[in-house]
Coordinates of C-alpha atoms and ligand atoms in Angstrom, one line a residue:
X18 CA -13.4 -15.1 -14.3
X19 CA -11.3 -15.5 -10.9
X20 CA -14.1 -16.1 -8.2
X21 CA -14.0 -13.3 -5.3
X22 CA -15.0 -13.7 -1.9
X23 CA -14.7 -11.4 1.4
X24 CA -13.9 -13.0 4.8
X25 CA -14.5 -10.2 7.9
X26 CA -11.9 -11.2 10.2
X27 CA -13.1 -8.7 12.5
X28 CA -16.0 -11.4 13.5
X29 CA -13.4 -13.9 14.1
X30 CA -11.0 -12.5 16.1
X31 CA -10.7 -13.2 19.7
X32 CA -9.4 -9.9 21.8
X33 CA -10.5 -6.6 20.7
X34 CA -10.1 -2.8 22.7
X35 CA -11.2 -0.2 20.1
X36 CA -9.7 -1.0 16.7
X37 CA -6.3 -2.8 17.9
X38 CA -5.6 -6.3 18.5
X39 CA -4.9 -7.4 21.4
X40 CA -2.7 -11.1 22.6
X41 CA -1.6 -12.0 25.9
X42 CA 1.7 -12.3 25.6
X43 CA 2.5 -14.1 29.0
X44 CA 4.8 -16.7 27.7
X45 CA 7.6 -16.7 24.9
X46 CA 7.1 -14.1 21.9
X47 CA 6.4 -17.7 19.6
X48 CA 3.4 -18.7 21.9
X49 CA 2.3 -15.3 22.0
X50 CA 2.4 -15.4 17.8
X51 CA 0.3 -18.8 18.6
X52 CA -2.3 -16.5 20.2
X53 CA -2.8 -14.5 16.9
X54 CA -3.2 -17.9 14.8
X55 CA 0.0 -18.1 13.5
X56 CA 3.1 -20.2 14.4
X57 CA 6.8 -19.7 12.8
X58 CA 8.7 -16.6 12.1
X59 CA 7.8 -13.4 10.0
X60 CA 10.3 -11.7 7.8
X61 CA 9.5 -7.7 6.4
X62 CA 11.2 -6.1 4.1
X63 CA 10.9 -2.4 3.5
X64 CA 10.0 -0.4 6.2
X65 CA 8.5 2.6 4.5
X66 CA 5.6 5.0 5.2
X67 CA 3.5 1.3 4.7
X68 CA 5.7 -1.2 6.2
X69 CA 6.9 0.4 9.9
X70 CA 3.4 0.4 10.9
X71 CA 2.4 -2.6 9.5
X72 CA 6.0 -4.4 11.0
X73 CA 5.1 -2.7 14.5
X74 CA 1.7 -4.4 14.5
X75 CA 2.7 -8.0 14.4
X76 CA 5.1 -7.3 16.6
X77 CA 3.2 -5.5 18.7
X78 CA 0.4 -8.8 18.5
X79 CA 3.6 -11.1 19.6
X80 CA 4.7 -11.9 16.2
X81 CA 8.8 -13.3 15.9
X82 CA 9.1 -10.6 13.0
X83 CA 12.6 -10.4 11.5
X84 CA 13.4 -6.6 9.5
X85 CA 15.7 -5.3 6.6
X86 CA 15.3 -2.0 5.3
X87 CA 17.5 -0.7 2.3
X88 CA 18.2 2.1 4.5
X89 CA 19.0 0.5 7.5
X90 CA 18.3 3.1 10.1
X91 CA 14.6 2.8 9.0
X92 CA 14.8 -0.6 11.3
X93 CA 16.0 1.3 14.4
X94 CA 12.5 2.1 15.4
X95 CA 10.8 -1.7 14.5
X96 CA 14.5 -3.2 16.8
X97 CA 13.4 -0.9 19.9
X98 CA 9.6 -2.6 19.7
X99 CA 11.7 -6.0 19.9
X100 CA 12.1 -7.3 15.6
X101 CA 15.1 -9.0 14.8
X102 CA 17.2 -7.9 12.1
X103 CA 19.0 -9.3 8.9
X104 CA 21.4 -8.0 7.1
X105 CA 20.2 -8.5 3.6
X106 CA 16.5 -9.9 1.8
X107 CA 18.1 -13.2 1.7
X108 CA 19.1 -13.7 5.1
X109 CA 15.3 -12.5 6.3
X110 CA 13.8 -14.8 4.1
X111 CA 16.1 -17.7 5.0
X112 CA 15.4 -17.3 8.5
X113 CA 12.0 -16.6 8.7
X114 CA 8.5 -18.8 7.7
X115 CA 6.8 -16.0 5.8
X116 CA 8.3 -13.0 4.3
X117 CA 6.0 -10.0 3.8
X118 CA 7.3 -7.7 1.3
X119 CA 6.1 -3.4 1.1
X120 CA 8.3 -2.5 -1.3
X121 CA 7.7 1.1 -4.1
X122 CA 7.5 0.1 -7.2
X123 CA 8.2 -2.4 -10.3
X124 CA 12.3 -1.9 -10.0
X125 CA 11.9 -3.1 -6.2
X126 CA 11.9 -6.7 -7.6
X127 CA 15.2 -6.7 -7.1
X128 CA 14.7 -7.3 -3.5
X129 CA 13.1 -10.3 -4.4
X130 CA 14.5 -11.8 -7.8
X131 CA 18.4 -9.8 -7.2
X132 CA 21.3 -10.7 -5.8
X133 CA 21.0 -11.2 -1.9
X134 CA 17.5 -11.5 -3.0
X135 CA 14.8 -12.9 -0.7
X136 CA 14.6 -15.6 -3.4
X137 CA 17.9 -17.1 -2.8
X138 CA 16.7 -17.3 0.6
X139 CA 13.5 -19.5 0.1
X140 CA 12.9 -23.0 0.1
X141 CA 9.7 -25.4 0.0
X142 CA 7.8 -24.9 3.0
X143 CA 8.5 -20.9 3.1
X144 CA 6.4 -18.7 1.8
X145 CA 6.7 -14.8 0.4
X146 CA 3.9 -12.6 1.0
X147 CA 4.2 -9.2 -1.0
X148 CA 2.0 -6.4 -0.3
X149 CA 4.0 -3.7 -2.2
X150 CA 1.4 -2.1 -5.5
X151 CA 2.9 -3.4 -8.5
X152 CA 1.3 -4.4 -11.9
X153 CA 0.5 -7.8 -12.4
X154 CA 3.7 -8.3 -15.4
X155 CA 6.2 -7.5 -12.3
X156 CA 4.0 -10.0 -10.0
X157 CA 3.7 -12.6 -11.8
X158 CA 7.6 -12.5 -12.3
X159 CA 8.6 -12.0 -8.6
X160 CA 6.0 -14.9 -8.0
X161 CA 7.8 -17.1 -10.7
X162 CA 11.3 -16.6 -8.9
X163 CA 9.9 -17.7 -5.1
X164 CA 7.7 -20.3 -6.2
X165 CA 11.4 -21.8 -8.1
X166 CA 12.3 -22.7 -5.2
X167 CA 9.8 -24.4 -4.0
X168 CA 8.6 -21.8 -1.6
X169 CA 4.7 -20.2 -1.9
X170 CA 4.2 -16.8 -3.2
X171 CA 0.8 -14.9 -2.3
X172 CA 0.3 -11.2 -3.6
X173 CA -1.5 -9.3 -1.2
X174 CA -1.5 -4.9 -2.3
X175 CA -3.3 -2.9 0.2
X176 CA -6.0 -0.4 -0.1
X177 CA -5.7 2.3 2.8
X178 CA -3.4 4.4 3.5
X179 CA -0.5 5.7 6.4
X180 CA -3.3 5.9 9.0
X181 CA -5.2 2.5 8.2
X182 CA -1.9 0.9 8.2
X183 CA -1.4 2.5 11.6
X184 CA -4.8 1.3 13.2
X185 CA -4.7 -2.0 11.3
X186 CA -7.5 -1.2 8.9
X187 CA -6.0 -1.9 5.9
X188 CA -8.0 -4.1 3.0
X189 CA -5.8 -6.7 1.1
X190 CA -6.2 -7.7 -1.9
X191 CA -4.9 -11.1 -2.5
X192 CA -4.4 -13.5 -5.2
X193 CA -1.9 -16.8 -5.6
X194 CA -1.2 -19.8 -3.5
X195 CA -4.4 -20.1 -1.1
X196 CA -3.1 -22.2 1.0
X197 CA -0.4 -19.6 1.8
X198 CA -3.8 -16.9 1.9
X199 CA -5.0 -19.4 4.6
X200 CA -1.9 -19.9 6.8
X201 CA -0.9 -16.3 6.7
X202 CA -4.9 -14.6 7.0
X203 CA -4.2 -14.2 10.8
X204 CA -1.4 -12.2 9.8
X205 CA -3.6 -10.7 7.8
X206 CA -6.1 -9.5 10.1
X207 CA -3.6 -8.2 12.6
X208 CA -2.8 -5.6 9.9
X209 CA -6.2 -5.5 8.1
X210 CA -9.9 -5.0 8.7
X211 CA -10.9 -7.2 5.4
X212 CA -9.1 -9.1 3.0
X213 CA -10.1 -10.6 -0.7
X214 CA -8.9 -13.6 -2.6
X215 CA -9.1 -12.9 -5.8
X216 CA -7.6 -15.8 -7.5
X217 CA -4.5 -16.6 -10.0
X218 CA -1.5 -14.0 -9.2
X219 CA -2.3 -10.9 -10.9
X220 CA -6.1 -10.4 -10.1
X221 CA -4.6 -8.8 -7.0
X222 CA -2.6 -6.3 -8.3
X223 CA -4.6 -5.5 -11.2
X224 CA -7.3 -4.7 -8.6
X225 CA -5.2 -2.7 -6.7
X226 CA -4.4 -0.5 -9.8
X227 CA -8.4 0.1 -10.9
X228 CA -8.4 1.3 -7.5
X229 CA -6.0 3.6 -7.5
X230 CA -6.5 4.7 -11.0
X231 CA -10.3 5.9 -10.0
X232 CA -8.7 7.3 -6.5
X233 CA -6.3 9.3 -8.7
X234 CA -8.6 11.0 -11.2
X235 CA -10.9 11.6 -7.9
X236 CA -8.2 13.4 -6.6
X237 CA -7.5 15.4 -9.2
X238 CA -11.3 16.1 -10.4
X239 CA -11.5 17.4 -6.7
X240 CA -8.9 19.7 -6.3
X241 CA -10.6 21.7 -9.8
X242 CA -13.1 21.9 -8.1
X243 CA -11.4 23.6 -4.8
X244 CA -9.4 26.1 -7.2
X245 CA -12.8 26.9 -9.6
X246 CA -14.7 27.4 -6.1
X247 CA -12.1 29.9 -5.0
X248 CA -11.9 31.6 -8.5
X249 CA -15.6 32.1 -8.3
X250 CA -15.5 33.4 -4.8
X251 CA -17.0 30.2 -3.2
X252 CA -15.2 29.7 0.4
X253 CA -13.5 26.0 -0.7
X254 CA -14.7 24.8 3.1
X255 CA -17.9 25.3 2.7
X256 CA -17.7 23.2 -0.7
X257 CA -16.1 20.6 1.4
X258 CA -18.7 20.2 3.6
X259 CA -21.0 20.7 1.1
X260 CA -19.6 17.2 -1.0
X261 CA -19.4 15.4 2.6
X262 CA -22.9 15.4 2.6
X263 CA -24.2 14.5 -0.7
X264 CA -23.7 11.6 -2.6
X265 CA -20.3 12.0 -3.5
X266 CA -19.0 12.1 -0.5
X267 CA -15.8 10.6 0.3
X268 CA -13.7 10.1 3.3
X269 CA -10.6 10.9 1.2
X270 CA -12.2 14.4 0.4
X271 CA -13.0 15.2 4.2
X272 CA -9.5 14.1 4.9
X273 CA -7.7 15.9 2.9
X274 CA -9.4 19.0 1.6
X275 CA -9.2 21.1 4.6
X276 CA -5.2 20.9 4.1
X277 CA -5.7 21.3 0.4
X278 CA -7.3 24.6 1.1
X279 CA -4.5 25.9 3.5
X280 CA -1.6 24.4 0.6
X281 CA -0.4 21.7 3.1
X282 CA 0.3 18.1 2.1
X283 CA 1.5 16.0 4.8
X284 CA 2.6 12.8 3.1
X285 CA 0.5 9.8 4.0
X286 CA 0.3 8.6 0.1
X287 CA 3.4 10.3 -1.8
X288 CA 2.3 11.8 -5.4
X289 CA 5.5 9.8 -6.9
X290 CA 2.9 7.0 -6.0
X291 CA 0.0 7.6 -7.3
X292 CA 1.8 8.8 -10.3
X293 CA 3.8 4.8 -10.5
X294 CA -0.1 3.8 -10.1
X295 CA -1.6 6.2 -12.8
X296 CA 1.3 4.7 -15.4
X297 CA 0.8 1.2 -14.6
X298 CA -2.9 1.3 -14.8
X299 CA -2.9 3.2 -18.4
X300 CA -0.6 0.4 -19.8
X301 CA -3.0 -1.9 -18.1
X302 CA -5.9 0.1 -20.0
X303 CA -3.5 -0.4 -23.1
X304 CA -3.1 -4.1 -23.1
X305 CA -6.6 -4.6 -23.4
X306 CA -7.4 -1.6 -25.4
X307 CA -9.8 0.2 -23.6
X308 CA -8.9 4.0 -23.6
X309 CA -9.3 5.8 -20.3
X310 CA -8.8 9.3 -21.1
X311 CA -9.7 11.1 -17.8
X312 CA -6.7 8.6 -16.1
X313 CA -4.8 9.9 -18.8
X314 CA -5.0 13.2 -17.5
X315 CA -4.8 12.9 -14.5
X316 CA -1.6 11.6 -15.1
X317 CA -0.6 14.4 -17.2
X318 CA -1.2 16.2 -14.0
X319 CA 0.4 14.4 -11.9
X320 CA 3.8 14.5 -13.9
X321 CA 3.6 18.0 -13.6
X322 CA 3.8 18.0 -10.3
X323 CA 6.7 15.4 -10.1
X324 CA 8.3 18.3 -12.0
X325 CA 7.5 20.8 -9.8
X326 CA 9.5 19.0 -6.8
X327 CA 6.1 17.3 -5.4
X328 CA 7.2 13.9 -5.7
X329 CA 7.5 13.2 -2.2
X330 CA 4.4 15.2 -1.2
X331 CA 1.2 13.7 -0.3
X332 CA -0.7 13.2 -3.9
X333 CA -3.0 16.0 -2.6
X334 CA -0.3 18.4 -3.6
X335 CA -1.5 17.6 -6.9
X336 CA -3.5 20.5 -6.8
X337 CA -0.5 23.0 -6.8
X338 CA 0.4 21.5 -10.5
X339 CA -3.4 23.0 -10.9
X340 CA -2.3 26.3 -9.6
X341 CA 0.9 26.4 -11.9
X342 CA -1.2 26.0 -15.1
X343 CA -3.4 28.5 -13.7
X344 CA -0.8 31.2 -13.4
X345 CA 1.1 30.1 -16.6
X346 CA -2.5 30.3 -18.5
X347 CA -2.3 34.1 -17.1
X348 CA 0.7 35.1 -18.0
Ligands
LIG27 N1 1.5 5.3 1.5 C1 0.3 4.8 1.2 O1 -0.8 5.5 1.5 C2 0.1 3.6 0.5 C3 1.1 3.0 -0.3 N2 0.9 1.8 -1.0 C4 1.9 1.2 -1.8 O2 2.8 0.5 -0.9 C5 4.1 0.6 -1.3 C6 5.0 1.3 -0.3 O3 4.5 2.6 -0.1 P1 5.0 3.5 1.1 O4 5.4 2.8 2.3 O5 4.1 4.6 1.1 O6 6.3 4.0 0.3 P2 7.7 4.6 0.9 O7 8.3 5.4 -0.3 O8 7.5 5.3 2.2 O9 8.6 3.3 1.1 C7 9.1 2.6 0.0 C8 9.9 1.4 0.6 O10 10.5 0.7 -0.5 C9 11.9 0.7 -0.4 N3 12.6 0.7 -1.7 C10 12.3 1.5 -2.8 N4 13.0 1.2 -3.8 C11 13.8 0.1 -3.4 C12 14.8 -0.6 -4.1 N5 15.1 -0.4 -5.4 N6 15.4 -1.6 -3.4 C13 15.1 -1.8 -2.1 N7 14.1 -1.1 -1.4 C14 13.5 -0.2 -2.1 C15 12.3 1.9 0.4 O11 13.5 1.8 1.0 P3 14.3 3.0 1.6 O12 13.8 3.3 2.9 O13 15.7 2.6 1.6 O14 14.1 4.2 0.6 C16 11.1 1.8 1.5 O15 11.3 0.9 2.4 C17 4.1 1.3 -2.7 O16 4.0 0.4 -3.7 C18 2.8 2.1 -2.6 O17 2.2 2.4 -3.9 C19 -0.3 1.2 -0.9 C20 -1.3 1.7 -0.1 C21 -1.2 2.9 0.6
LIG28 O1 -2.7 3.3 -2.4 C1 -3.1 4.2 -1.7 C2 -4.3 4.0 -0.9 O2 -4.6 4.9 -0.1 O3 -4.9 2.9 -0.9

């Protein structure tokens, strides 16, 4: 079994006000980069809910950070901070060090392994860095293109969400080439509060996905509990506060349940997500043959809200699939 261990960067790190980073950034944007332990230019693709945050804070740290977006006026914002752009994956990747990659899903490979790919872009001495959740088949053949070339390939998915990402709290979960974990853990810890290596390229993403797959059912196990409260005249609040102090309390449930209860879902995680996570985890669950039934229904749910138009909701929305069964079980 791949060895874990957990470095805290936060005891490492030099200049610190609050939770941000801080570098003097005095000279040239490279030397500034220096400050934060790293030297040579960083690449990002996708510049999602994920990856503009993550982006703006090596720039803002006085990283040389070069962008591409599929939709490129999603690099407008990351340009005005001072990020260079690149017309295509392979251009980033050709003219950077280290390419991070936040990309959706399985099919995003294609930024990596397609044509204008960052692949075609790498060489030895580069390395590709991708934080995007994928399951461990699509991983292990991204990291078989990059590392083709001679370049490194490090996965590193990311537990946390929109506002972690934002405050550079995220946890990564890494597995692959450790020396590229070494040279790019200052990178790292600009975006993160803890990181793991877990070992040989897949441990990472396979973590990710147990992760997710408990956060999912949590999700939905809570928001029965919301609508049953309501339906036995329980104020759903006060069950809220209730949870927060016993022993399942959860920051996710104090988060999120007080816009559960008034039907809003800002999207910080979209349900689409969580749903891509739910799948990849039961066919996880299926290659070793351990059934998982609750994740399997949660899933079920989950789909159901797809269906309803949710997709692009916060996975908290899940709760109006909830509602819809409700009513149809009435009718
Ligand atoms: N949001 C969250 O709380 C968290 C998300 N994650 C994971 O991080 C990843 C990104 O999430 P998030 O930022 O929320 O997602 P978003 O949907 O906001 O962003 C997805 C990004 O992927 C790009 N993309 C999607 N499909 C393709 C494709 N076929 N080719 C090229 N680019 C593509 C999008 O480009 P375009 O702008 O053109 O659509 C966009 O940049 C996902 O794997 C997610 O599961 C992990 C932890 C937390
Ligand atoms: O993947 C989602 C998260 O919150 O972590």
């Amino acid at each position: 079994m791949a060895a874990a261990f957990l470095l805290c960067p936060r005891l490492a790190l030099p200049l610190r006000r609050g939770s941000r980073l801080l570098v003097s950034c005095s000279a040239s944007s490279s030397d500034a980069a220096a400050g934060v332990g790293f030297q040579g230019r960083v690449g990002f693709l996708g510049l999602g809910i994920m990856g503009a945050p993550m982006a703006s804070n090596l720039i803002t740290a006085g990283c040389d950070v070069t962008v591409w977006n599929r939709t490129k006026s999603k690099c407008d914002p990351l340009l005005s901070l001072g990020a260079k752009f690149e017309s295509s994956p392979a251009g980033v990747a050709s003219s950077c060090d280290v390419t991070f990659a936040m990309l959706a899903d399985p099919e995003s490979a294609e930024v990596a392994c397609g044509t204008n790919g960052a692949a075609e872009g790498m060489a030895p001495g580069k390395g590709y860095v991708d934080v995007s959740t994928v399951d461990d088949v699509t991983s292990k053949f991204i990291s078989r293109h990059i590392t083709s070339t001679g370049a490194s390939f490090l996965e590193a998915p990311v537990s946390g969400s929109k506002k972690p990402a934002e405050d550079g709290l995220l946890i990564f979960l890494t597995a692959g080439d450790e020396s590229l974990y070494k040279r790019v853990a200052p990178l790292l810890d600009v975006m993160g509060k803890s990181r793991f290596y877990l070992g040989d390229v897949g441990n990472g993403a396979t973590m990710k996905l147990v992760v997710n797959m408990v956060m999912g059912s949590m999700m939905v196990s809570f928001a029965e509990g919301l609508l049953l409260s309501e339906k036995v005249g329980l104020d759903p609040n006060t069950v809220i506060e209730v949870i927060s102090q016993g022993a399942i309390s959860a920051p996710m449930f104090s988060l999120k349940g007080p816009s559960m209860v008034k039907a809003a879902y800002p999207t910080a995680f979209p349900l689409k997500h969580q749903q891509k996570d739910l799948r990849l985890a039961l066919a996880l669950g299926e290659m070793v043959s351990q059934p998982i039934p609750t994740a399997a229904a949660a899933n079920e749910l989950y789909k159901v809200a797809k269906s309803l138009g949710l997709a692009d909701q916060d996975f908290s929305a899940v709760i109006e699939a909830l509602k819809a069964k409700v009513q149809n079980s009435q009718q």
